mmCIF file of C-alpha atoms in Angstrom:
data_model
loop_
_atom_site.group_PDB
_atom_site.id
_atom_site.type_symbol
_atom_site.label_atom_id
_atom_site.label_comp_id
_atom_site.label_asym_id
_atom_site.label_seq_id
_atom_site.Cartn_x
_atom_site.Cartn_y
_atom_site.Cartn_z
ATOM 1 C CA MET A 214 88.510 140.144 -193.124
ATOM 2 C CA MET A 215 88.129 136.396 -193.137
ATOM 3 C CA GLU A 216 84.953 136.161 -191.567
ATOM 4 C CA ASN A 217 83.852 133.476 -193.708
ATOM 5 C CA ALA A 218 87.135 132.013 -195.605
ATOM 6 C CA LEU A 219 85.973 128.692 -196.212
ATOM 7 C CA ASN A 220 82.519 129.764 -197.773
ATOM 8 C CA VAL A 221 80.443 127.286 -195.260
ATOM 9 C CA ASN A 222 76.819 128.023 -195.460
ATOM 10 C CA LYS A 223 75.709 127.280 -191.983
ATOM 11 C CA LYS A 224 72.145 126.363 -193.021
ATOM 12 C CA ARG A 225 73.439 123.754 -195.393
ATOM 13 C CA LEU A 226 75.717 122.251 -192.797
ATOM 14 C CA GLY A 227 72.711 121.977 -190.323
ATOM 15 C CA ILE A 228 70.485 120.407 -192.842
ATOM 16 C CA VAL A 229 73.455 117.979 -193.601
ATOM 17 C CA GLY A 230 73.819 117.322 -189.657
ATOM 18 C CA GLY A 231 70.342 116.855 -189.287
ATOM 19 C CA ALA A 232 69.820 114.527 -192.063
ATOM 20 C CA GLY A 233 72.969 112.431 -190.599
ATOM 21 C CA MET A 234 71.328 112.365 -187.396
ATOM 22 C CA LEU A 235 67.873 111.141 -188.875
ATOM 23 C CA GLY A 236 69.717 108.518 -190.677
ATOM 24 C CA LEU A 237 71.107 107.274 -187.262
ATOM 25 C CA ILE A 238 67.750 107.396 -185.522
ATOM 26 C CA ALA A 239 65.950 105.617 -188.538
ATOM 27 C CA LEU A 240 68.821 102.912 -188.280
ATOM 28 C CA LEU A 241 68.185 102.625 -184.386
ATOM 29 C CA VAL A 242 64.526 102.113 -184.811
ATOM 30 C CA THR A 243 64.835 99.576 -187.524
ATOM 31 C CA LEU A 244 67.578 97.312 -185.674
ATOM 32 C CA LEU A 245 65.966 97.671 -182.449
ATOM 33 C CA MET A 246 62.434 96.523 -183.612
ATOM 34 C CA SER A 247 64.143 93.763 -185.502
ATOM 35 C CA GLY A 248 66.365 92.707 -182.614
ATOM 36 C CA THR A 249 69.419 92.617 -184.444
ATOM 37 C CA VAL A 250 72.755 93.954 -183.809
ATOM 38 C CA PHE A 251 72.993 97.710 -184.411
ATOM 39 C CA ALA A 252 76.806 98.107 -183.932
ATOM 40 C CA ALA A 253 79.873 96.063 -183.114
ATOM 41 C CA PHE A 254 81.205 97.168 -179.822
ATOM 42 C CA PRO A 255 83.566 99.174 -179.296
ATOM 43 C CA LEU A 256 82.785 101.678 -181.756
ATOM 44 C CA ALA A 257 86.222 102.157 -183.498
ATOM 45 C CA GLY A 258 87.324 105.994 -183.457
ATOM 46 C CA ILE A 259 84.075 107.078 -181.275
ATOM 47 C CA GLY A 260 84.730 105.959 -177.756
ATOM 48 C CA GLY A 261 82.332 105.139 -175.284
ATOM 49 C CA PHE A 262 81.720 102.990 -172.173
ATOM 50 C CA THR A 263 79.787 100.115 -172.504
ATOM 51 C CA ILE A 264 76.466 99.293 -170.336
ATOM 52 C CA SER A 265 75.284 95.660 -170.547
ATOM 53 C CA ALA A 266 72.843 93.695 -168.816
ATOM 54 C CA ASN A 267 70.435 90.323 -168.825
ATOM 55 C CA LYS A 268 67.529 92.669 -169.178
ATOM 56 C CA ILE A 269 66.569 96.123 -169.250
ATOM 57 C CA THR A 270 63.006 97.174 -168.411
ATOM 58 C CA GLY A 271 61.748 100.913 -168.306
ATOM 59 C CA THR A 272 58.818 103.198 -168.294
ATOM 60 C CA GLY A 273 58.239 106.530 -169.865
ATOM 61 C CA PHE A 274 60.722 105.761 -172.535
ATOM 62 C CA LYS A 275 61.637 108.500 -174.966
ATOM 63 C CA LEU A 276 64.367 108.496 -177.636
ATOM 64 C CA TYR A 277 65.296 111.720 -179.848
ATOM 65 C CA PRO A 278 68.397 112.848 -181.893
ATOM 66 C CA ALA A 279 71.454 114.875 -180.028
ATOM 67 C CA LEU A 280 74.764 116.071 -180.395
ATOM 68 C CA GLY A 281 77.353 115.245 -177.723
ATOM 69 C CA GLU A 282 81.069 115.046 -176.746
ATOM 70 C CA THR A 283 82.677 111.690 -177.051
ATOM 71 C CA GLU A 284 86.047 110.337 -175.829
ATOM 72 C CA LYS A 285 87.417 110.587 -179.519
ATOM 73 C CA LYS A 286 85.044 113.246 -181.190
ATOM 74 C CA PRO A 287 84.459 116.848 -179.683
ATOM 75 C CA VAL A 288 80.879 116.503 -181.310
ATOM 76 C CA TRP A 289 79.211 113.671 -182.644
ATOM 77 C CA ALA A 290 75.688 112.514 -183.434
ATOM 78 C CA GLN A 291 74.018 110.622 -180.665
ATOM 79 C CA ALA A 292 70.618 109.453 -179.491
ATOM 80 C CA ALA A 293 69.345 110.778 -176.596
ATOM 81 C CA ILE A 294 67.334 108.319 -174.358
ATOM 82 C CA ASP A 295 65.293 109.086 -171.354
ATOM 83 C CA LEU A 296 63.511 106.878 -169.043
ATOM 84 C CA ALA A 297 61.174 107.798 -165.944
ATOM 85 C CA THR A 298 62.026 104.328 -164.126
ATOM 86 C CA ALA A 299 64.475 101.433 -165.252
ATOM 87 C CA ASN A 300 64.965 98.124 -163.920
ATOM 88 C CA ILE A 301 68.272 96.547 -165.051
ATOM 89 C CA GLU A 302 68.813 92.885 -164.193
ATOM 90 C CA GLY A 303 72.679 92.071 -163.911
ATOM 91 C CA LEU A 304 74.333 95.395 -164.817
ATOM 92 C CA VAL A 305 77.884 95.445 -166.173
ATOM 93 C CA LEU A 306 79.254 99.027 -167.002
ATOM 94 C CA SER A 307 82.861 98.868 -168.613
ATOM 95 C CA LYS A 308 85.389 101.109 -169.940
ATOM 96 C CA ASN A 309 88.597 100.070 -171.755
ATOM 97 C CA ILE A 310 91.168 103.043 -171.358
ATOM 98 C CA ASN A 311 94.198 103.087 -173.386
ATOM 99 C CA THR A 312 97.321 103.196 -171.002
ATOM 100 C CA GLU A 313 100.245 102.367 -173.335
ATOM 101 C CA SER A 314 101.704 106.021 -173.344
ATOM 102 C CA ALA A 315 101.696 106.123 -169.407
ATOM 103 C CA LEU A 316 101.981 102.492 -168.167
ATOM 104 C CA GLY A 317 103.504 101.009 -171.401
ATOM 105 C CA SER A 318 107.277 100.548 -169.722
ATOM 106 C CA TYR A 319 105.344 98.502 -167.010
ATOM 107 C CA ASN A 320 104.163 96.025 -170.023
ATOM 108 C CA VAL A 321 100.225 97.204 -169.472
ATOM 109 C CA ASN A 322 98.683 97.817 -172.998
ATOM 110 C CA SER A 323 95.145 99.031 -171.480
ATOM 111 C CA VAL A 324 93.064 98.884 -168.149
ATOM 112 C CA ASP A 325 89.550 97.794 -168.161
ATOM 113 C CA VAL A 326 87.393 99.556 -165.576
ATOM 114 C CA ILE A 327 84.432 97.285 -164.466
ATOM 115 C CA VAL A 328 81.490 97.849 -162.540
ATOM 116 C CA THR A 329 78.853 95.199 -161.355
ATOM 117 C CA GLY A 330 75.764 95.056 -159.586
ATOM 118 C CA GLY A 331 72.697 93.032 -159.012
ATOM 119 C CA ASP A 332 69.130 94.169 -159.897
ATOM 120 C CA VAL A 333 69.619 97.818 -160.303
ATOM 121 C CA VAL A 334 66.657 100.007 -159.931
ATOM 122 C CA GLY A 335 66.691 103.770 -161.167
ATOM 123 C CA GLN A 336 64.563 107.036 -161.811
ATOM 124 C CA ASN A 337 64.675 109.908 -163.904
ATOM 125 C CA LEU A 338 67.735 108.081 -165.992
ATOM 126 C CA LYS A 339 69.056 110.022 -169.073
ATOM 127 C CA LEU A 340 71.572 108.530 -171.378
ATOM 128 C CA ARG A 341 73.498 109.443 -174.829
ATOM 129 C CA VAL A 342 74.137 106.704 -176.768
ATOM 130 C CA SER A 343 75.688 105.926 -180.164
ATOM 131 C CA GLY A 344 75.084 102.399 -180.466
ATOM 132 C CA ILE A 345 72.575 99.510 -179.262
ATOM 133 C CA GLN A 346 72.385 95.710 -179.551
ATOM 134 C CA SER A 347 69.476 93.471 -178.181
ATOM 135 C CA SER A 348 68.529 90.003 -178.650
ATOM 136 C CA ASN A 349 64.916 91.193 -178.455
ATOM 137 C CA THR A 350 63.282 94.379 -178.034
ATOM 138 C CA SER A 351 59.592 95.168 -177.033
ATOM 139 C CA PHE A 352 57.755 98.411 -176.740
ATOM 140 C CA LYS A 353 54.044 99.005 -175.461
ATOM 141 C CA ASN A 354 52.197 101.507 -177.489
ATOM 142 C CA LEU A 355 55.226 102.883 -179.541
ATOM 143 C CA GLN A 356 54.781 106.253 -181.082
ATOM 144 C CA VAL A 357 57.308 107.629 -183.750
ATOM 145 C CA LYS A 358 56.361 111.337 -184.452
ATOM 146 C CA GLU A 359 58.239 114.056 -186.726
ATOM 147 C CA TYR A 360 57.715 117.765 -186.432
ATOM 148 C CA TYR A 361 57.702 120.594 -188.286
ATOM 149 C CA THR A 362 60.835 122.759 -187.514
ATOM 150 C CA ASP A 363 63.860 124.285 -188.470
ATOM 151 C CA ASN A 364 65.978 122.502 -185.682
ATOM 152 C CA PRO A 365 67.113 119.252 -186.942
ATOM 153 C CA LEU A 366 67.347 117.958 -183.362
ATOM 154 C CA ASN A 367 63.474 118.460 -182.764
ATOM 155 C CA VAL A 368 62.264 116.996 -186.230
ATOM 156 C CA ILE A 369 61.470 113.400 -184.795
ATOM 157 C CA ASP A 370 61.325 111.319 -181.552
ATOM 158 C CA LEU A 371 60.175 107.816 -180.390
ATOM 159 C CA GLN A 372 58.150 107.545 -177.138
ATOM 160 C CA ALA A 373 56.635 104.566 -175.241
ATOM 161 C CA PRO A 374 55.170 103.921 -172.016
ATOM 162 C CA ASN A 375 56.984 100.662 -171.534
ATOM 163 C CA LEU A 376 60.145 99.076 -172.827
ATOM 164 C CA THR A 377 61.940 95.866 -172.321
ATOM 165 C CA LEU A 378 65.423 95.056 -173.759
ATOM 166 C CA ASP A 379 66.682 91.451 -173.731
ATOM 167 C CA ASN A 380 70.574 91.041 -173.389
ATOM 168 C CA PRO A 381 70.958 94.534 -174.319
ATOM 169 C CA SER A 382 74.447 96.281 -174.806
ATOM 170 C CA LEU A 383 74.794 99.838 -175.147
ATOM 171 C CA ASN A 384 77.903 102.002 -176.425
ATOM 172 C CA THR A 385 77.102 104.811 -174.023
ATOM 173 C CA HIS A 386 78.821 108.499 -173.579
ATOM 174 C CA PHE A 387 76.477 109.785 -171.108
ATOM 175 C CA LEU A 388 74.676 108.704 -168.079
ATOM 176 C CA SER A 389 72.733 110.556 -165.293
ATOM 177 C CA ALA A 390 70.272 109.104 -162.705
ATOM 178 C CA GLY A 391 67.974 111.206 -160.350
ATOM 179 C CA ASP A 392 68.107 107.987 -158.090
ATOM 180 C CA ILE A 393 69.558 104.708 -158.425
ATOM 181 C CA SER A 394 70.068 101.743 -156.349
ATOM 182 C CA ILE A 395 72.947 99.133 -156.893
ATOM 183 C CA PRO A 396 72.955 96.263 -154.835
ATOM 184 C CA ASN A 397 75.932 93.830 -154.469
ATOM 185 C CA MET A 398 77.976 96.420 -156.434
ATOM 186 C CA LYS A 399 81.734 95.507 -156.903
ATOM 187 C CA LEU A 400 84.340 97.675 -158.982
ATOM 188 C CA LYS A 401 87.544 96.403 -160.362
ATOM 189 C CA ILE A 402 90.537 97.452 -162.338
ATOM 190 C CA VAL A 403 91.814 94.774 -164.629
ATOM 191 C CA ALA A 404 95.125 95.591 -166.220
ATOM 192 C CA ASN A 405 95.746 93.823 -169.895
ATOM 193 C CA MET A 406 99.110 93.249 -170.141
ATOM 194 C CA LYS A 407 101.364 93.117 -173.433
ATOM 195 C CA ASP A 408 101.544 88.969 -173.222
ATOM 196 C CA GLY A 409 97.714 88.472 -173.347
ATOM 197 C CA SER A 410 97.444 87.774 -169.385
ATOM 198 C CA LYS A 411 95.116 89.938 -167.061
ATOM 199 C CA LEU A 412 96.214 91.328 -163.562
ATOM 200 C CA GLY A 413 93.609 92.312 -160.940
ATOM 201 C CA ASP A 414 90.668 90.097 -162.443
ATOM 202 C CA PHE A 415 88.358 88.428 -159.619
#
């Protein structure tokens, strides 16, 4: 039988994976609090769609390690973010899709799917991200806590009653909202041509 042909120690693999996620969370906290760039967008080889705004304010903030699927990876270390309520000023949600294999004969390299909106109001938002950048970040009563557990996904979390992100950009892999209102919503699909021109923008 080849039950464990590669001699993989599952416990050790879990510890290493947990350490990687702790490193992700530590970097995220440090750079969020200093207001510097966490990652350049898009993150090469990972995938994701970008959520950006003029400002995001939220209540009931919680951040904790997670594993999740991305466009490029079946499993990838991520930060899970929960917000009880959120106000998003000047929402822009965008995703670049490589279409060269399907539309290359029409000289289309890629397509940008872009959703914009006014001042968005949402409740019970849940996100999975692998990068955040913000010109300034402020918390009210921030709490960072670690826990005694064998599960590396439960060893640490961040919580704060209030959160404000100025000019944020999030490399996102999952977004859900219990309730959301997007005034003045616009959807556009922009083709990026091989000659550098764009079609469909307005």
